[in-house]
Amino acid sequence: MGQSKKLRMQLDPLDRKLLMLLGGNARRTNQSLSDELGIAPSTCLSRMKTLKEAGIIDRFTIDVEPDALGFPLQALISVRLQPGARHLMAKVGEELRHAPEILQFFVLGGAEDFLVHIAAKDTEHIRRFVLDWLSANPAVAGTQTSLVFEHARVGPAV
Amino acid sequence: MGQSKKLRMQLDPLDRKLLMLLGGNARRTNQSLSDELGIAPSTCLSRMKTLKEAGIIDRFTIDVEPDALGFPLQALISVRLQPGARHLMAKVGEELRHAPEILQFFVLGGAEDFLVHIAAKDTEHIRRFVLDWLSANPAVAGTQTSLVFEHARVGPAV
DNA sequence: GTTGAAACAAAACATAA
DNA sequence: TTATGTTTTGTTTCAAC
């Protein structure tokens, strides 16, 4: 699909500032962006297109408050697989990432194999998630759950 | 500042679909959104505004590929504070979250106090980050670093 | 809560400089 | 990269439903 060229283009300060501005408000008009950058709208548009096509901008999206959606709790769950089940990593990962509670999914090197970030209605919901998706899987050796008290996504480090 | 009303408004299927569409492309025109939703552009606009004002849409933003920015490595670092330093959590957190490498920042309950997600140029960069921002801080009792092999941010579960 | 119409603003594209 | 012109498309408001 029309993913990207995966070019490792190099960014000048203008590109970086553009990324910063879009990170702050991805719906700003091209004109307002070009004004702030001090460049012509056509230039700004072409920069934006290039960043998108190069895959540097992965997508224009929104940050949603999970608790406003009825999921006031968040948890991080680290998952260790059975030593003999490492070859199932891809499979377990695929299953997991389709759980509706999942916000993020990390595949790790180190003591843990996965880390999943979930949003949930309540603690019972978390417990059920761990049981249904993790503990029930014979490839899973163990899990550790931590409640998230605060979470900040920091803008693109540009 | 003009944050939000933090109303716990309740969402109907239209709101949910709108969130989904915006999650997929936050720069879609209001018109194209309203077409897909089967409502008038003015209605769509007012829904979007309401979602923004209620804080359900936290912001319109972009996902940036960190490795396209020259940070091909990612790591998760969990941080434990000294037992007597828990009252410094807010302070340590404030310092940390301004480090340019930081992508995300979690405050946790459980064995660990923080988890930070960083992007870095190379392993030496990670090492220096841990030394400069964490180990050097007397409030920090210990850290544990894991490399991130894969990371997926899953769209808002709506 | 939803709408269409109207007035306005911006996007898209080409082209030339 | 920019400036400019043209055409098309989108935004926003608001009175009315």
mmCIF file of C-alpha atoms (C1' of nucleotides) in Angstrom:
data_model
loop_
_atom_site.group_PDB
_atom_site.id
_atom_site.type_symbol
_atom_site.label_atom_id
_atom_site.label_comp_id
_atom_site.label_asym_id
_atom_site.label_seq_id
_atom_site.Cartn_x
_atom_site.Cartn_y
_atom_site.Cartn_z
ATOM 1 C CA MET A 1 0.000 0.000 0.000
ATOM 2 C CA GLY A 2 0.952 3.644 -0.272
ATOM 3 C CA GLN A 3 3.087 3.424 2.789
ATOM 4 C CA SER A 4 6.272 5.280 2.222
ATOM 5 C CA LYS A 5 9.572 5.365 0.540
ATOM 6 C CA LYS A 6 11.451 4.844 3.737
ATOM 7 C CA LEU A 7 14.015 7.299 2.500
ATOM 8 C CA ARG A 8 16.365 8.383 5.156
ATOM 9 C CA MET A 9 16.041 11.997 4.102
ATOM 10 C CA GLN A 10 17.731 14.523 6.255
ATOM 11 C CA LEU A 11 15.808 17.244 7.929
ATOM 12 C CA ASP A 12 16.652 20.882 8.071
ATOM 13 C CA PRO A 13 15.496 23.160 10.881
ATOM 14 C CA LEU A 14 12.415 24.075 8.901
ATOM 15 C CA ASP A 15 11.299 20.471 8.679
ATOM 16 C CA ARG A 16 11.846 20.067 12.365
ATOM 17 C CA LYS A 17 9.831 23.115 13.211
ATOM 18 C CA LEU A 18 7.076 21.960 10.922
ATOM 19 C CA LEU A 19 6.954 18.615 12.708
ATOM 20 C CA MET A 20 6.757 20.435 15.995
ATOM 21 C CA LEU A 21 3.895 22.626 14.872
ATOM 22 C CA LEU A 22 1.971 19.696 13.461
ATOM 23 C CA GLY A 23 2.581 17.757 16.641
ATOM 24 C CA GLY A 24 0.902 20.588 18.500
ATOM 25 C CA ASN A 25 -2.018 20.816 16.115
ATOM 26 C CA ALA A 26 -2.242 18.564 13.123
ATOM 27 C CA ARG A 27 -5.306 20.376 11.815
ATOM 28 C CA ARG A 28 -3.708 23.762 11.365
ATOM 29 C CA THR A 29 -4.128 25.099 7.894
ATOM 30 C CA ASN A 30 -1.199 25.040 5.574
ATOM 31 C CA GLN A 31 -1.412 28.786 5.400
ATOM 32 C CA SER A 32 -1.113 29.347 9.096
ATOM 33 C CA LEU A 33 1.805 26.934 9.196
ATOM 34 C CA SER A 34 3.597 28.681 6.377
ATOM 35 C CA ASP A 35 3.048 32.048 8.014
ATOM 36 C CA GLU A 36 4.609 30.900 11.235
ATOM 37 C CA LEU A 37 7.517 29.284 9.418
ATOM 38 C CA GLY A 38 8.057 32.328 7.261
ATOM 39 C CA ILE A 39 7.838 30.419 4.002
ATOM 40 C CA ALA A 40 5.439 30.329 1.093
ATOM 41 C CA PRO A 41 2.367 28.113 1.410
ATOM 42 C CA SER A 42 3.402 26.109 -1.612
ATOM 43 C CA THR A 43 6.752 25.388 -0.014
ATOM 44 C CA CYS A 44 5.148 24.402 3.220
ATOM 45 C CA LEU A 45 2.769 22.087 1.458
ATOM 46 C CA SER A 46 5.554 20.411 -0.412
ATOM 47 C CA ARG A 47 7.583 19.968 2.765
ATOM 48 C CA MET A 48 4.633 18.390 4.477
ATOM 49 C CA LYS A 49 4.068 16.059 1.573
ATOM 50 C CA THR A 50 7.701 15.053 1.501
ATOM 51 C CA LEU A 51 7.712 14.315 5.228
ATOM 52 C CA LYS A 52 4.620 12.207 4.823
ATOM 53 C CA GLU A 53 5.953 10.323 1.837
ATOM 54 C CA ALA A 54 9.295 9.678 3.472
ATOM 55 C CA GLY A 55 7.491 8.095 6.385
ATOM 56 C CA ILE A 56 8.783 10.613 8.871
ATOM 57 C CA ILE A 57 5.227 11.612 9.523
ATOM 58 C CA ASP A 58 3.734 8.213 10.102
ATOM 59 C CA ARG A 59 0.206 9.534 10.367
ATOM 60 C CA PHE A 60 -1.900 12.479 11.313
ATOM 61 C CA THR A 61 -3.899 11.374 14.299
ATOM 62 C CA ILE A 62 -5.553 12.331 17.548
ATOM 63 C CA ASP A 63 -4.734 11.739 21.172
ATOM 64 C CA VAL A 64 -7.834 10.517 22.919
ATOM 65 C CA GLU A 65 -8.349 10.680 26.664
ATOM 66 C CA PRO A 66 -9.040 7.062 27.561
ATOM 67 C CA ASP A 67 -10.820 7.980 30.737
ATOM 68 C CA ALA A 68 -13.219 10.165 28.833
ATOM 69 C CA LEU A 69 -14.143 7.046 26.913
ATOM 70 C CA GLY A 70 -15.114 5.175 30.033
ATOM 71 C CA PHE A 71 -11.721 3.629 30.710
ATOM 72 C CA PRO A 72 -10.458 5.552 33.684
ATOM 73 C CA LEU A 73 -7.767 3.054 34.610
ATOM 74 C CA GLN A 74 -4.568 2.282 32.812
ATOM 75 C CA ALA A 75 -2.073 -0.447 33.442
ATOM 76 C CA LEU A 76 1.234 -1.673 32.133
ATOM 77 C CA ILE A 77 1.664 -5.405 32.006
ATOM 78 C CA SER A 78 4.983 -6.992 31.349
ATOM 79 C CA VAL A 79 4.934 -10.483 29.961
ATOM 80 C CA ARG A 80 7.527 -13.200 30.080
ATOM 81 C CA LEU A 81 7.190 -16.177 27.772
ATOM 82 C CA GLN A 82 8.225 -19.718 28.572
ATOM 83 C CA PRO A 83 11.875 -20.189 27.660
ATOM 84 C CA GLY A 84 10.865 -22.775 25.103
ATOM 85 C CA ALA A 85 8.147 -20.548 23.650
ATOM 86 C CA ARG A 86 10.188 -17.712 22.244
ATOM 87 C CA HIS A 87 9.390 -18.870 18.766
ATOM 88 C CA LEU A 88 5.766 -18.047 19.560
ATOM 89 C CA MET A 89 6.534 -14.391 20.150
ATOM 90 C CA ALA A 90 5.126 -13.266 16.838
ATOM 91 C CA LYS A 91 1.974 -15.307 17.316
ATOM 92 C CA VAL A 92 1.326 -14.203 20.888
ATOM 93 C CA GLY A 93 2.026 -10.646 19.846
ATOM 94 C CA GLU A 94 -0.479 -10.808 17.025
ATOM 95 C CA GLU A 95 -3.182 -12.145 19.311
ATOM 96 C CA LEU A 96 -2.507 -9.604 21.983
ATOM 97 C CA ARG A 97 -2.465 -6.559 19.805
ATOM 98 C CA HIS A 98 -6.015 -7.174 18.768
ATOM 99 C CA ALA A 99 -7.401 -6.986 22.245
ATOM 100 C CA PRO A 100 -9.658 -3.946 22.377
ATOM 101 C CA GLU A 101 -8.151 -2.707 25.632
ATOM 102 C CA ILE A 102 -4.702 -2.281 24.175
ATOM 103 C CA LEU A 103 -3.247 1.160 23.761
ATOM 104 C CA GLN A 104 0.320 0.199 23.070
ATOM 105 C CA PHE A 105 2.373 -2.838 22.563
ATOM 106 C CA PHE A 106 6.145 -3.235 22.962
ATOM 107 C CA VAL A 107 8.352 -6.141 22.040
ATOM 108 C CA LEU A 108 11.383 -6.065 24.284
ATOM 109 C CA GLY A 109 14.840 -7.430 24.674
ATOM 110 C CA GLY A 110 15.826 -8.145 28.229
ATOM 111 C CA ALA A 111 14.186 -9.864 31.141
ATOM 112 C CA GLU A 112 10.694 -9.324 29.764
ATOM 113 C CA ASP A 113 9.420 -10.206 26.310
ATOM 114 C CA PHE A 114 6.473 -7.870 25.946
ATOM 115 C CA LEU A 115 5.029 -4.864 27.587
ATOM 116 C CA VAL A 116 1.418 -3.980 26.994
ATOM 117 C CA HIS A 117 -0.269 -0.747 27.905
ATOM 118 C CA ILE A 118 -3.983 -1.099 28.414
ATOM 119 C CA ALA A 119 -6.951 0.996 29.403
ATOM 120 C CA ALA A 120 -9.701 -0.504 31.505
ATOM 121 C CA LYS A 121 -12.984 0.236 33.216
ATOM 122 C CA ASP A 122 -11.936 -0.970 36.617
ATOM 123 C CA THR A 123 -9.564 -3.332 38.354
ATOM 124 C CA GLU A 124 -11.769 -6.302 37.638
ATOM 125 C CA HIS A 125 -11.475 -5.481 33.979
ATOM 126 C CA ILE A 126 -7.688 -5.516 34.276
ATOM 127 C CA ARG A 127 -7.775 -8.800 36.114
ATOM 128 C CA ARG A 128 -9.917 -10.341 33.437
ATOM 129 C CA PHE A 129 -7.695 -9.016 30.713
ATOM 130 C CA VAL A 130 -4.647 -10.625 32.277
ATOM 131 C CA LEU A 131 -6.436 -13.889 32.787
ATOM 132 C CA ASP A 132 -8.081 -14.082 29.389
ATOM 133 C CA TRP A 133 -5.278 -12.881 27.183
ATOM 134 C CA LEU A 134 -2.183 -13.800 29.098
ATOM 135 C CA SER A 135 -2.345 -16.283 31.928
ATOM 136 C CA ALA A 136 -4.553 -18.570 29.884
ATOM 137 C CA ASN A 137 -1.882 -18.847 27.214
ATOM 138 C CA PRO A 138 0.482 -21.736 27.851
ATOM 139 C CA ALA A 139 3.316 -19.857 26.171
ATOM 140 C CA VAL A 140 3.162 -17.216 28.902
ATOM 141 C CA ALA A 141 5.425 -17.883 31.855
ATOM 142 C CA GLY A 142 4.414 -14.910 33.915
ATOM 143 C CA THR A 143 3.118 -11.366 33.998
ATOM 144 C CA GLN A 144 3.510 -8.352 36.158
ATOM 145 C CA THR A 145 0.926 -5.613 36.291
ATOM 146 C CA SER A 146 1.474 -2.021 37.387
ATOM 147 C CA LEU A 147 -1.167 0.627 37.575
ATOM 148 C CA VAL A 148 -0.460 3.806 35.647
ATOM 149 C CA PHE A 149 -1.075 6.882 37.747
ATOM 150 C CA GLU A 150 0.042 9.318 35.132
ATOM 151 C CA HIS A 151 0.994 9.144 31.522
ATOM 152 C CA ALA A 152 2.453 11.775 29.257
ATOM 153 C CA ARG A 153 3.181 11.465 25.615
ATOM 154 C CA VAL A 154 5.837 13.970 24.840
ATOM 155 C CA GLY A 155 5.745 15.593 21.441
ATOM 156 C CA PRO A 156 8.018 14.314 18.701
ATOM 157 C CA ALA A 157 11.560 14.902 19.856
ATOM 158 C CA VAL A 158 12.673 17.024 16.956
ATOM 159 C CA MET B 1 -5.459 27.353 29.775
ATOM 160 C CA GLY B 2 -8.272 26.512 27.420
ATOM 161 C CA GLN B 3 -7.990 22.877 28.273
ATOM 162 C CA SER B 4 -11.384 21.420 28.567
ATOM 163 C CA LYS B 5 -14.487 21.086 30.540
ATOM 164 C CA LYS B 6 -13.685 17.582 31.591
ATOM 165 C CA LEU B 7 -17.299 16.762 31.153
ATOM 166 C CA ARG B 8 -17.981 13.098 31.114
ATOM 167 C CA MET B 9 -20.186 13.445 28.092
ATOM 168 C CA GLN B 10 -21.472 10.292 26.635
ATOM 169 C CA LEU B 11 -20.668 9.277 23.150
ATOM 170 C CA ASP B 12 -23.014 7.938 20.576
ATOM 171 C CA PRO B 13 -21.931 5.708 17.697
ATOM 172 C CA LEU B 14 -21.413 8.754 15.512
ATOM 173 C CA ASP B 15 -18.927 10.252 17.932
ATOM 174 C CA ARG B 16 -17.096 6.978 18.117
ATOM 175 C CA LYS B 17 -16.875 6.636 14.401
ATOM 176 C CA LEU B 18 -15.670 10.204 14.103
ATOM 177 C CA LEU B 19 -12.919 9.507 16.624
ATOM 178 C CA MET B 20 -11.946 6.457 14.658
ATOM 179 C CA LEU B 21 -11.786 8.342 11.386
ATOM 180 C CA LEU B 22 -9.771 11.159 12.901
ATOM 181 C CA GLY B 23 -7.443 8.651 14.512
ATOM 182 C CA GLY B 24 -6.762 7.308 11.049
ATOM 183 C CA ASN B 25 -6.249 10.706 9.490
ATOM 184 C CA ALA B 26 -6.595 13.833 11.534
ATOM 185 C CA ARG B 27 -6.193 16.036 8.481
ATOM 186 C CA ARG B 28 -9.186 14.756 6.622
ATOM 187 C CA THR B 29 -11.446 17.545 5.617
ATOM 188 C CA ASN B 30 -14.583 18.108 7.541
ATOM 189 C CA GLN B 31 -16.475 17.509 4.366
ATOM 190 C CA SER B 32 -15.018 14.124 3.677
ATOM 191 C CA LEU B 33 -15.658 13.145 7.274
ATOM 192 C CA SER B 34 -19.253 14.250 7.100
ATOM 193 C CA ASP B 35 -19.744 12.375 3.842
ATOM 194 C CA GLU B 36 -18.499 9.152 5.352
ATOM 195 C CA LEU B 37 -20.586 9.634 8.456
ATOM 196 C CA GLY B 38 -23.644 10.496 6.447
ATOM 197 C CA ILE B 39 -24.258 13.791 8.202
ATOM 198 C CA ALA B 40 -24.056 17.436 7.218
ATOM 199 C CA PRO B 41 -20.684 19.177 7.388
ATOM 200 C CA SER B 42 -22.018 21.587 9.955
ATOM 201 C CA THR B 43 -23.096 18.732 12.174
ATOM 202 C CA CYS B 44 -19.772 17.040 11.818
ATOM 203 C CA LEU B 45 -17.991 20.239 12.711
ATOM 204 C CA SER B 46 -20.050 20.726 15.798
ATOM 205 C CA ARG B 47 -19.455 17.141 16.929
ATOM 206 C CA MET B 48 -15.757 17.588 16.472
ATOM 207 C CA LYS B 49 -15.784 20.815 18.428
ATOM 208 C CA THR B 50 -17.723 19.227 21.244
ATOM 209 C CA LEU B 51 -15.309 16.317 21.432
ATOM 210 C CA LYS B 52 -12.404 18.716 21.539
ATOM 211 C CA GLU B 53 -13.952 20.899 24.184
ATOM 212 C CA ALA B 54 -14.931 17.969 26.347
ATOM 213 C CA GLY B 55 -11.314 16.853 26.334
ATOM 214 C CA ILE B 56 -12.091 13.574 24.660
ATOM 215 C CA ILE B 57 -9.929 14.649 21.792
ATOM 216 C CA ASP B 58 -6.871 15.740 23.683
ATOM 217 C CA ARG B 59 -5.123 17.031 20.613
ATOM 218 C CA PHE B 60 -4.746 16.645 16.905
ATOM 219 C CA THR B 61 -1.231 15.475 16.398
ATOM 220 C CA ILE B 62 1.184 13.411 14.338
ATOM 221 C CA ASP B 63 2.977 10.141 14.881
ATOM 222 C CA VAL B 64 6.594 10.581 13.956
ATOM 223 C CA GLU B 65 8.915 7.721 13.098
ATOM 224 C CA PRO B 66 11.731 8.207 15.578
ATOM 225 C CA ASP B 67 14.192 6.278 13.485
ATOM 226 C CA ALA B 68 13.566 8.524 10.534
ATOM 227 C CA LEU B 69 14.679 11.364 12.781
ATOM 228 C CA GLY B 70 18.047 9.800 13.428
ATOM 229 C CA PHE B 71 17.013 7.911 16.562
ATOM 230 C CA PRO B 72 16.874 4.329 15.407
ATOM 231 C CA LEU B 73 16.955 2.861 18.895
ATOM 232 C CA GLN B 74 14.259 2.884 21.517
ATOM 233 C CA ALA B 75 14.421 1.811 25.110
ATOM 234 C CA LEU B 76 12.192 1.504 28.108
ATOM 235 C CA ILE B 77 13.760 2.375 31.406
ATOM 236 C CA SER B 78 12.071 1.629 34.663
ATOM 237 C CA VAL B 79 13.097 3.720 37.607
ATOM 238 C CA ARG B 80 12.888 3.013 41.309
ATOM 239 C CA LEU B 81 13.310 5.866 43.745
ATOM 240 C CA GLN B 82 14.911 5.636 47.150
ATOM 241 C CA PRO B 83 12.283 4.642 49.716
ATOM 242 C CA GLY B 84 12.820 7.945 51.479
ATOM 243 C CA ALA B 85 12.567 9.905 48.242
ATOM 244 C CA ARG B 86 9.016 9.255 47.198
ATOM 245 C CA HIS B 87 8.114 12.807 48.020
ATOM 246 C CA LEU B 88 10.479 13.817 45.230
ATOM 247 C CA MET B 89 8.448 11.961 42.611
ATOM 248 C CA ALA B 90 6.894 15.083 41.182
ATOM 249 C CA LYS B 91 10.239 16.847 41.023
ATOM 250 C CA VAL B 92 12.118 13.980 39.434
ATOM 251 C CA GLY B 93 9.268 13.533 37.016
ATOM 252 C CA GLU B 94 9.357 17.164 35.997
ATOM 253 C CA GLU B 95 13.074 17.023 35.327
ATOM 254 C CA LEU B 96 12.860 13.835 33.382
ATOM 255 C CA ARG B 97 10.043 14.749 31.134
ATOM 256 C CA HIS B 98 12.037 17.592 29.688
ATOM 257 C CA ALA B 99 14.831 15.416 28.446
ATOM 258 C CA PRO B 100 14.804 15.644 24.657
ATOM 259 C CA GLU B 101 15.054 11.886 24.227
ATOM 260 C CA ILE B 102 11.797 11.207 25.976
ATOM 261 C CA LEU B 103 8.853 9.893 24.034
ATOM 262 C CA GLN B 104 6.656 8.892 26.919
ATOM 263 C CA PHE B 105 6.604 9.036 30.617
ATOM 264 C CA PHE B 106 4.618 6.882 33.037
ATOM 265 C CA VAL B 107 4.156 7.270 36.764
ATOM 266 C CA LEU B 108 3.454 3.873 38.222
ATOM 267 C CA GLY B 109 2.168 2.136 41.275
ATOM 268 C CA GLY B 110 3.949 -1.084 42.070
ATOM 269 C CA ALA B 111 7.529 -2.146 42.284
ATOM 270 C CA GLU B 112 8.699 0.626 39.980
ATOM 271 C CA ASP B 113 8.006 4.323 40.293
ATOM 272 C CA PHE B 114 8.474 5.507 36.732
ATOM 273 C CA LEU B 115 8.797 4.117 33.306
ATOM 274 C CA VAL B 116 10.330 6.222 30.573
ATOM 275 C CA HIS B 117 10.268 5.485 26.895
ATOM 276 C CA ILE B 118 13.133 7.061 25.021
ATOM 277 C CA ALA B 119 14.528 7.224 21.518
ATOM 278 C CA ALA B 120 18.255 7.313 20.990
ATOM 279 C CA LYS B 121 20.969 7.422 18.353
ATOM 280 C CA ASP B 122 22.855 4.400 19.625
ATOM 281 C CA THR B 123 23.528 2.396 22.745
ATOM 282 C CA GLU B 124 26.068 4.889 23.987
ATOM 283 C CA HIS B 125 23.364 7.525 23.821
ATOM 284 C CA ILE B 126 21.120 5.336 25.972
ATOM 285 C CA ARG B 127 23.920 4.761 28.439
ATOM 286 C CA ARG B 128 24.562 8.469 28.737
ATOM 287 C CA PHE B 129 20.893 9.193 29.146
ATOM 288 C CA VAL B 130 20.645 6.786 32.049
ATOM 289 C CA LEU B 131 23.771 8.160 33.666
ATOM 290 C CA ASP B 132 22.979 11.827 33.194
ATOM 291 C CA TRP B 133 19.313 11.875 33.999
ATOM 292 C CA LEU B 134 18.881 8.961 36.337
ATOM 293 C CA SER B 135 21.861 7.397 38.027
ATOM 294 C CA ALA B 136 23.293 10.806 38.822
ATOM 295 C CA ASN B 137 20.195 11.688 40.800
ATOM 296 C CA PRO B 138 20.511 10.737 44.461
ATOM 297 C CA ALA B 139 16.776 10.146 44.692
ATOM 298 C CA VAL B 140 17.079 7.298 42.196
ATOM 299 C CA ALA B 141 17.669 3.915 43.770
ATOM 300 C CA GLY B 142 17.965 1.929 40.574
ATOM 301 C CA THR B 143 17.029 1.601 36.935
ATOM 302 C CA GLN B 144 16.443 -1.165 34.490
ATOM 303 C CA THR B 145 16.779 -0.687 30.765
ATOM 304 C CA SER B 146 15.208 -2.811 28.052
ATOM 305 C CA LEU B 147 15.648 -2.318 24.359
ATOM 306 C CA VAL B 148 12.470 -1.936 22.344
ATOM 307 C CA PHE B 149 12.473 -4.154 19.277
ATOM 308 C CA GLU B 150 9.017 -3.246 18.167
ATOM 309 C CA HIS B 151 6.427 -0.729 19.193
ATOM 310 C CA ALA B 152 2.860 -0.304 18.094
ATOM 311 C CA ARG B 153 0.494 2.378 19.124
ATOM 312 C CA VAL B 154 -2.971 1.038 18.666
ATOM 313 C CA GLY B 155 -5.697 3.459 17.694
ATOM 314 C CA PRO B 156 -8.123 4.739 20.296
ATOM 315 C CA ALA B 157 -10.237 1.817 21.383
ATOM 316 C CA VAL B 158 -13.577 3.317 20.501
ATOM 317 C "C1'" DG C 1 -29.352 18.053 17.821
ATOM 318 C "C1'" DT C 2 -29.463 18.908 12.877
ATOM 319 C "C1'" DT C 3 -29.558 21.309 8.670
ATOM 320 C "C1'" DG C 4 -28.743 23.980 4.141
ATOM 321 C "C1'" DA C 5 -27.377 28.171 2.094
ATOM 322 C "C1'" DA C 6 -24.303 31.864 1.732
ATOM 323 C "C1'" DA C 7 -20.129 34.260 2.446
ATOM 324 C "C1'" DC C 8 -15.698 33.458 3.106
ATOM 325 C "C1'" DA C 9 -11.087 31.087 3.276
ATOM 326 C "C1'" DA C 10 -8.079 27.835 1.839
ATOM 327 C "C1'" DA C 11 -6.335 24.046 -1.095
ATOM 328 C "C1'" DA C 12 -4.553 22.294 -5.238
ATOM 329 C "C1'" DC C 13 -2.342 22.683 -9.227
ATOM 330 C "C1'" DA C 14 0.125 24.534 -12.958
ATOM 331 C "C1'" DT C 15 3.388 27.480 -14.609
ATOM 332 C "C1'" DA C 16 6.837 30.710 -14.829
ATOM 333 C "C1'" DA C 17 10.415 33.044 -12.699
ATOM 334 C "C1'" DT D 1 12.047 27.809 -3.472
ATOM 335 C "C1'" DT D 2 8.735 31.249 -4.517
ATOM 336 C "C1'" DA D 3 4.994 34.129 -6.677
ATOM 337 C "C1'" DT D 4 1.005 34.299 -8.970
ATOM 338 C "C1'" DG D 5 -3.200 33.063 -11.275
ATOM 339 C "C1'" DT D 6 -7.101 29.911 -11.765
ATOM 340 C "C1'" DT D 7 -10.210 26.519 -10.424
ATOM 341 C "C1'" DT D 8 -11.948 23.682 -7.173
ATOM 342 C "C1'" DT D 9 -12.863 22.501 -2.647
ATOM 343 C "C1'" DG D 10 -13.625 23.185 2.176
ATOM 344 C "C1'" DT D 11 -14.928 26.022 6.452
ATOM 345 C "C1'" DT D 12 -17.859 28.512 9.258
ATOM 346 C "C1'" DT D 13 -21.796 30.827 10.725
ATOM 347 C "C1'" DC D 14 -26.407 31.222 11.569
ATOM 348 C "C1'" DA D 15 -31.301 31.393 11.057
ATOM 349 C "C1'" DA D 16 -34.615 27.895 10.866
ATOM 350 C "C1'" DC D 17 -36.240 23.338 11.513
#
